[in-house]
Short mmCIF file of C-alpha atoms in Angstrom, two decimals:
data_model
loop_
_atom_site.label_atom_id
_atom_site.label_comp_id
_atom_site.label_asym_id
_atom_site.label_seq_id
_atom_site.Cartn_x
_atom_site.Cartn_y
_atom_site.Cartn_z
CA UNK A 16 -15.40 0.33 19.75
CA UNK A 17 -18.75 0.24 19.02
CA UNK A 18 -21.00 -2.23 16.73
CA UNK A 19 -20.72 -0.10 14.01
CA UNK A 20 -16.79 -0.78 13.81
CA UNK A 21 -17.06 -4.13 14.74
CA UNK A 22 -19.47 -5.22 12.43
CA UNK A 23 -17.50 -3.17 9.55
CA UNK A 24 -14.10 -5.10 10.39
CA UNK A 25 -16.49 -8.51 10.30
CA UNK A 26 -17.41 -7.43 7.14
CA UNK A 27 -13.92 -6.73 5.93
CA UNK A 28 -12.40 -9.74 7.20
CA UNK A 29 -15.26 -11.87 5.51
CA UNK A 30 -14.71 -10.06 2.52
CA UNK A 31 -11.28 -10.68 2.03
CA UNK A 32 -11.79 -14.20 3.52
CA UNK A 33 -14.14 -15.05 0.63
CA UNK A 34 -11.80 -13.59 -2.01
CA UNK A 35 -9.05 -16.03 -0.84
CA UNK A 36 -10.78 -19.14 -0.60
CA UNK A 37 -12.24 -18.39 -3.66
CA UNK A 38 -8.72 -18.68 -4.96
CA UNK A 39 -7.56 -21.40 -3.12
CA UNK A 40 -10.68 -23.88 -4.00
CA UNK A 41 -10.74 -23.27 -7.65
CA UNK A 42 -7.15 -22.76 -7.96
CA UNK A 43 -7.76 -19.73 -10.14
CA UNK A 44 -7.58 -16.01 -10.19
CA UNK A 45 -9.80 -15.51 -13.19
CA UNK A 46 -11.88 -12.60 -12.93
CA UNK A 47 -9.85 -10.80 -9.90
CA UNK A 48 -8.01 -8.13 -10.51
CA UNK A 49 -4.45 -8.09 -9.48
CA UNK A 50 -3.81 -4.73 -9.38
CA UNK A 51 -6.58 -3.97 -7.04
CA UNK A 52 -4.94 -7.01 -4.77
CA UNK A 53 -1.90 -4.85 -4.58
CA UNK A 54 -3.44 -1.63 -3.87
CA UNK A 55 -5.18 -3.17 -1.05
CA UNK A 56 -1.46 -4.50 -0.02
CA UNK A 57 -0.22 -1.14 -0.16
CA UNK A 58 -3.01 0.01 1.78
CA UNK A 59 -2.57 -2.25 4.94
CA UNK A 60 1.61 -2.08 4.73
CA UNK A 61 1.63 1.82 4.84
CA UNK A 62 -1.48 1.76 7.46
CA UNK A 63 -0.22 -0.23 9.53
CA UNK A 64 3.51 0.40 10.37
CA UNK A 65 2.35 0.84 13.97
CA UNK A 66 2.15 -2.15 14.86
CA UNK A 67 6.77 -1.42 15.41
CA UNK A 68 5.58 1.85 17.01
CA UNK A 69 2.25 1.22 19.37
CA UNK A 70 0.45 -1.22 21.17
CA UNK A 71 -3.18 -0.36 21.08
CA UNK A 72 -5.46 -3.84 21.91
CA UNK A 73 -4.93 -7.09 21.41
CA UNK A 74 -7.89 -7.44 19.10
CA UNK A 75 -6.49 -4.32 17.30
CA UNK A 76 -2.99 -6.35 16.47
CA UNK A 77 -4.54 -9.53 15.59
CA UNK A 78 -6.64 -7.74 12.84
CA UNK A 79 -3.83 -6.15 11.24
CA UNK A 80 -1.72 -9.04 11.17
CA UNK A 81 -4.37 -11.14 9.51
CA UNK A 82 -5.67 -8.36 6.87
CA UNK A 83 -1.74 -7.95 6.12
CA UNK A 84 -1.20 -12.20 5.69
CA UNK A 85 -4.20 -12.57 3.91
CA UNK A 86 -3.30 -9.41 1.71
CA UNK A 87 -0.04 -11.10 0.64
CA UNK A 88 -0.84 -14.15 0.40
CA UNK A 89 -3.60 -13.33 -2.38
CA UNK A 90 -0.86 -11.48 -4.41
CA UNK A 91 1.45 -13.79 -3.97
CA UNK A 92 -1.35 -16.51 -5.48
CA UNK A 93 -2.22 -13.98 -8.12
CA UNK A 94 1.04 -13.16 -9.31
CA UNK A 95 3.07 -16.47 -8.76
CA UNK A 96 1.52 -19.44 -7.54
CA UNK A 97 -1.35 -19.00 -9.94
CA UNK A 98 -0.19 -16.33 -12.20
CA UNK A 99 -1.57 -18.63 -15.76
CA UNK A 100 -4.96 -18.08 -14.49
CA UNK A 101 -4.64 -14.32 -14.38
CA UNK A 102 -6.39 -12.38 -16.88
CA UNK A 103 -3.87 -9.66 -17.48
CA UNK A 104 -5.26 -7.90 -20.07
CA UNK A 105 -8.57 -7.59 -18.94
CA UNK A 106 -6.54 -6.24 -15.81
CA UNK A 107 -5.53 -3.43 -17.59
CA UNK A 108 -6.14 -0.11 -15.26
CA UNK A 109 -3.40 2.65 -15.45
CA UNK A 110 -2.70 2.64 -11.47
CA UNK A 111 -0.26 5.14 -11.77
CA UNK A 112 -3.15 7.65 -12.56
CA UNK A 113 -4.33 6.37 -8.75
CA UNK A 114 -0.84 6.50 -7.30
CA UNK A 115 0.25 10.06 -7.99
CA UNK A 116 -2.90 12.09 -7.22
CA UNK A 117 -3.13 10.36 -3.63
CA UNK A 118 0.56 10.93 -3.07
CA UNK A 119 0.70 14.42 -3.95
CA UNK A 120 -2.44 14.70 -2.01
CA UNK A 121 -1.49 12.73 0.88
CA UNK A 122 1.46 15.41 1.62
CA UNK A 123 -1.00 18.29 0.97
CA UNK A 124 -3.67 17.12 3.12
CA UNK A 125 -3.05 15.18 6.48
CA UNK A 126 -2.73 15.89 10.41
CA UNK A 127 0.65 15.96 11.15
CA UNK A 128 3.96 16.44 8.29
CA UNK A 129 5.56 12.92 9.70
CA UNK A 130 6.35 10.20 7.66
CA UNK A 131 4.00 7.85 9.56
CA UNK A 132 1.42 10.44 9.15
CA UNK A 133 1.49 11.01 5.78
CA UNK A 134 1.98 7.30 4.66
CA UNK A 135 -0.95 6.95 7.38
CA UNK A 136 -3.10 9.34 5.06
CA UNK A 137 -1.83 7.75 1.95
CA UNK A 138 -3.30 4.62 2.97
CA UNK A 139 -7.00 6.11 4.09
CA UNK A 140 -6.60 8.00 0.28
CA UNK A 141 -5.76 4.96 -1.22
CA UNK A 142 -8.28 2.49 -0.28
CA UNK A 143 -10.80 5.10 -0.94
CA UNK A 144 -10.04 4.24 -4.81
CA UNK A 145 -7.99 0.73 -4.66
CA UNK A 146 -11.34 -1.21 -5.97
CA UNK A 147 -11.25 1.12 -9.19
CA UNK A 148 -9.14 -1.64 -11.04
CA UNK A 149 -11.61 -4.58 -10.18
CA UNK A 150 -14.31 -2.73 -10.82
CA UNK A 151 -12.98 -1.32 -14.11
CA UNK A 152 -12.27 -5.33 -14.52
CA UNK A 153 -15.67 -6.58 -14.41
CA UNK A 154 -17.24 -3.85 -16.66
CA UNK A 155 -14.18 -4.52 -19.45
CA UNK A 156 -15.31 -8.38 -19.18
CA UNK A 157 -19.02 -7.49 -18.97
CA UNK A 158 -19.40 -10.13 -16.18
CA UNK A 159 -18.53 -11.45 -12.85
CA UNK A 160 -18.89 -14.82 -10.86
CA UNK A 161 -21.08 -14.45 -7.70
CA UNK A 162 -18.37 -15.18 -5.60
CA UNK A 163 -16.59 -12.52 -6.69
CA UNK A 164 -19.56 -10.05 -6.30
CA UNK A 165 -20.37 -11.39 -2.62
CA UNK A 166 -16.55 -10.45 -2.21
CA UNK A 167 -17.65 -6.82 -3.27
CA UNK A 168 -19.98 -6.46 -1.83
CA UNK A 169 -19.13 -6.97 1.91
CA UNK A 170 -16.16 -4.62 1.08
CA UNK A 171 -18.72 -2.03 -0.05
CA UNK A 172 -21.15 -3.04 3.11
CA UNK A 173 -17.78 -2.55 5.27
CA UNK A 174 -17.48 0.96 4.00
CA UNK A 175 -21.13 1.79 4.91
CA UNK A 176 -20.81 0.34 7.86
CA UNK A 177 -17.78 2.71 9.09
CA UNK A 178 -19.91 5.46 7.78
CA UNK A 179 -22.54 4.81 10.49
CA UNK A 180 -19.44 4.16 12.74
CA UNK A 181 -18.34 7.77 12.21
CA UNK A 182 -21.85 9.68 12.43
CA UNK A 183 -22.13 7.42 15.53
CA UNK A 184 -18.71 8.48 17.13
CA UNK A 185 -19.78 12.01 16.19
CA UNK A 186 -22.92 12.07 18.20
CA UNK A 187 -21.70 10.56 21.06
CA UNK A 188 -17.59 11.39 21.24
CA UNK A 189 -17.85 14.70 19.28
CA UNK A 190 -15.12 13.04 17.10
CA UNK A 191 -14.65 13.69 13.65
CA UNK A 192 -12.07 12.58 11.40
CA UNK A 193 -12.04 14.76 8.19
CA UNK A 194 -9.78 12.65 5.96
CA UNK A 195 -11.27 9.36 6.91
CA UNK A 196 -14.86 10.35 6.60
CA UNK A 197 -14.98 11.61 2.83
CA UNK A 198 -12.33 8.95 1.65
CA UNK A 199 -15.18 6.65 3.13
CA UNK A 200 -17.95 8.46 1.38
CA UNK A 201 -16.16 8.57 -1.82
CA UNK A 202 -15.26 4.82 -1.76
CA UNK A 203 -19.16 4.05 -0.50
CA UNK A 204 -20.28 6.32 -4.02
CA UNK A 205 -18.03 3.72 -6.02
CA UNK A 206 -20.20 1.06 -4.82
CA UNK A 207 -23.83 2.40 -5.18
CA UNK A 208 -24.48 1.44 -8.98
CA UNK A 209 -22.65 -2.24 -8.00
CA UNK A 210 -24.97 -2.61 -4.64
CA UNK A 211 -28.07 -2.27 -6.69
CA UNK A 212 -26.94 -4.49 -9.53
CA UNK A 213 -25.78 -6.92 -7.14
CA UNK A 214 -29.33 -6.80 -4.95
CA UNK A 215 -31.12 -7.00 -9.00
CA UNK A 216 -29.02 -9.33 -10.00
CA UNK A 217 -27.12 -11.98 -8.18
CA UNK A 218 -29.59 -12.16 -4.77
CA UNK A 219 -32.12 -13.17 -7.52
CA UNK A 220 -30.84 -16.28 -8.46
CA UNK A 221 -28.60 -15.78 -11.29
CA UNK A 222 -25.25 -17.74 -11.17
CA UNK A 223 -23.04 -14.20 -12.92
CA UNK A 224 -23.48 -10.33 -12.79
CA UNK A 225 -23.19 -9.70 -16.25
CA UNK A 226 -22.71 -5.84 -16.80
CA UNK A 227 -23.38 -3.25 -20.06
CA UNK A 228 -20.17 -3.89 -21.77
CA UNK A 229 -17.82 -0.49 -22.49
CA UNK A 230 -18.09 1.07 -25.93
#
């Protein structure tokens, strides 16, 4: 553990944190995209299967077990509790087109041919791309609500962070984790274009991001 790592998970707990209160105060999902929500459910259920198989630290479990409640519990909000206040269409990303390429790559490309391997590599894969849908969201609208941009962008600051985790392991561990480190740069490069709208944009006082509409 180093500060890098920690300060990434802060991140990523805040960000998720802010997504679901964001839910819970308004008592809408408008502007949040569903499928993403899911993604990021799949993510955390196929990452974290050892919590049956290994004990690692008690800060370690705790983590998981909160990003996999909170996970949940914003899909179930989404999708039932406050499923009138879901814009489905504008939620309309073909996540099959994300689901098959990091499946068939996940058995290509990983460390060991086990199925808590692979599904372990499936889930590094998948986040790399989960935030497509929201972000594909927010350009079909042409806007989105601060809150839901601070929610973006300590996900993308998360990612960053875990990139300066990694160099930092390297340097002093030697370690290197091949899969981990360009799924991270590849999710990081999703995030540039939003980080500087975001910095232009909403840090500057103005209450939306409003984004070039698609043609």
């Amino acid at each position: 553990m180093n500060i890098f790592r920690l300060a990434g998970d802060v991140c990523h707990l805040v960000a998720i944190i802010i997504l679901f209160i964001k839910i819970w105060r308004t008592k809408s999902c408008a502007g949040i995209s569903g499928k993403s929500q899911l993604l990021f459910a799949l993510v955390f259920t196929t990452r974290y299967l050892d919590l049956f198989t290994s004990f690692i630290s008690i800060y370690n479990t705790v983590m998981k077990v909160v990003f996999l409640s909170l996970a949940y519990a914003t899909v179930y909000m989404i999708y039932m509790r406050l499923r009138s206040t879901y814009d489905s269409e504008s939620d309309s990303f073909r996540v099959e087109f994300l689901l098959v390429p990091v499946a068939g790559l996940s058995f290509l490309e990983n460390y060991a041919f086990t199925p808590l391997e692979i599904l372990w590599t499936f889930s590094i894969y998948l986040e790399s791309v989960a935030i497509l849908p929201q972000l594909f969201m927010i350009t079909k609208t042409g806007e989105a609500e601060s809150i839901t941009t601070h929610y973006l962008f300590f996900l993308g600051l998360y990612r960053a962070l875990y990139l300066a985790n990694w160099v930092w392991r390297y340097h002093t561990e030697g370690f290197f984790d091949q899969i981990a480190v360009v799924s991270g740069v590849v999710q990081t490069i999703f995030y540039c274009d939003f980080f500087y709208l975001y910095v232009t944009r909403v840090l500057r006082g103005s209450g939306k991001m409003s984004l070039p509409m698609p043609v």
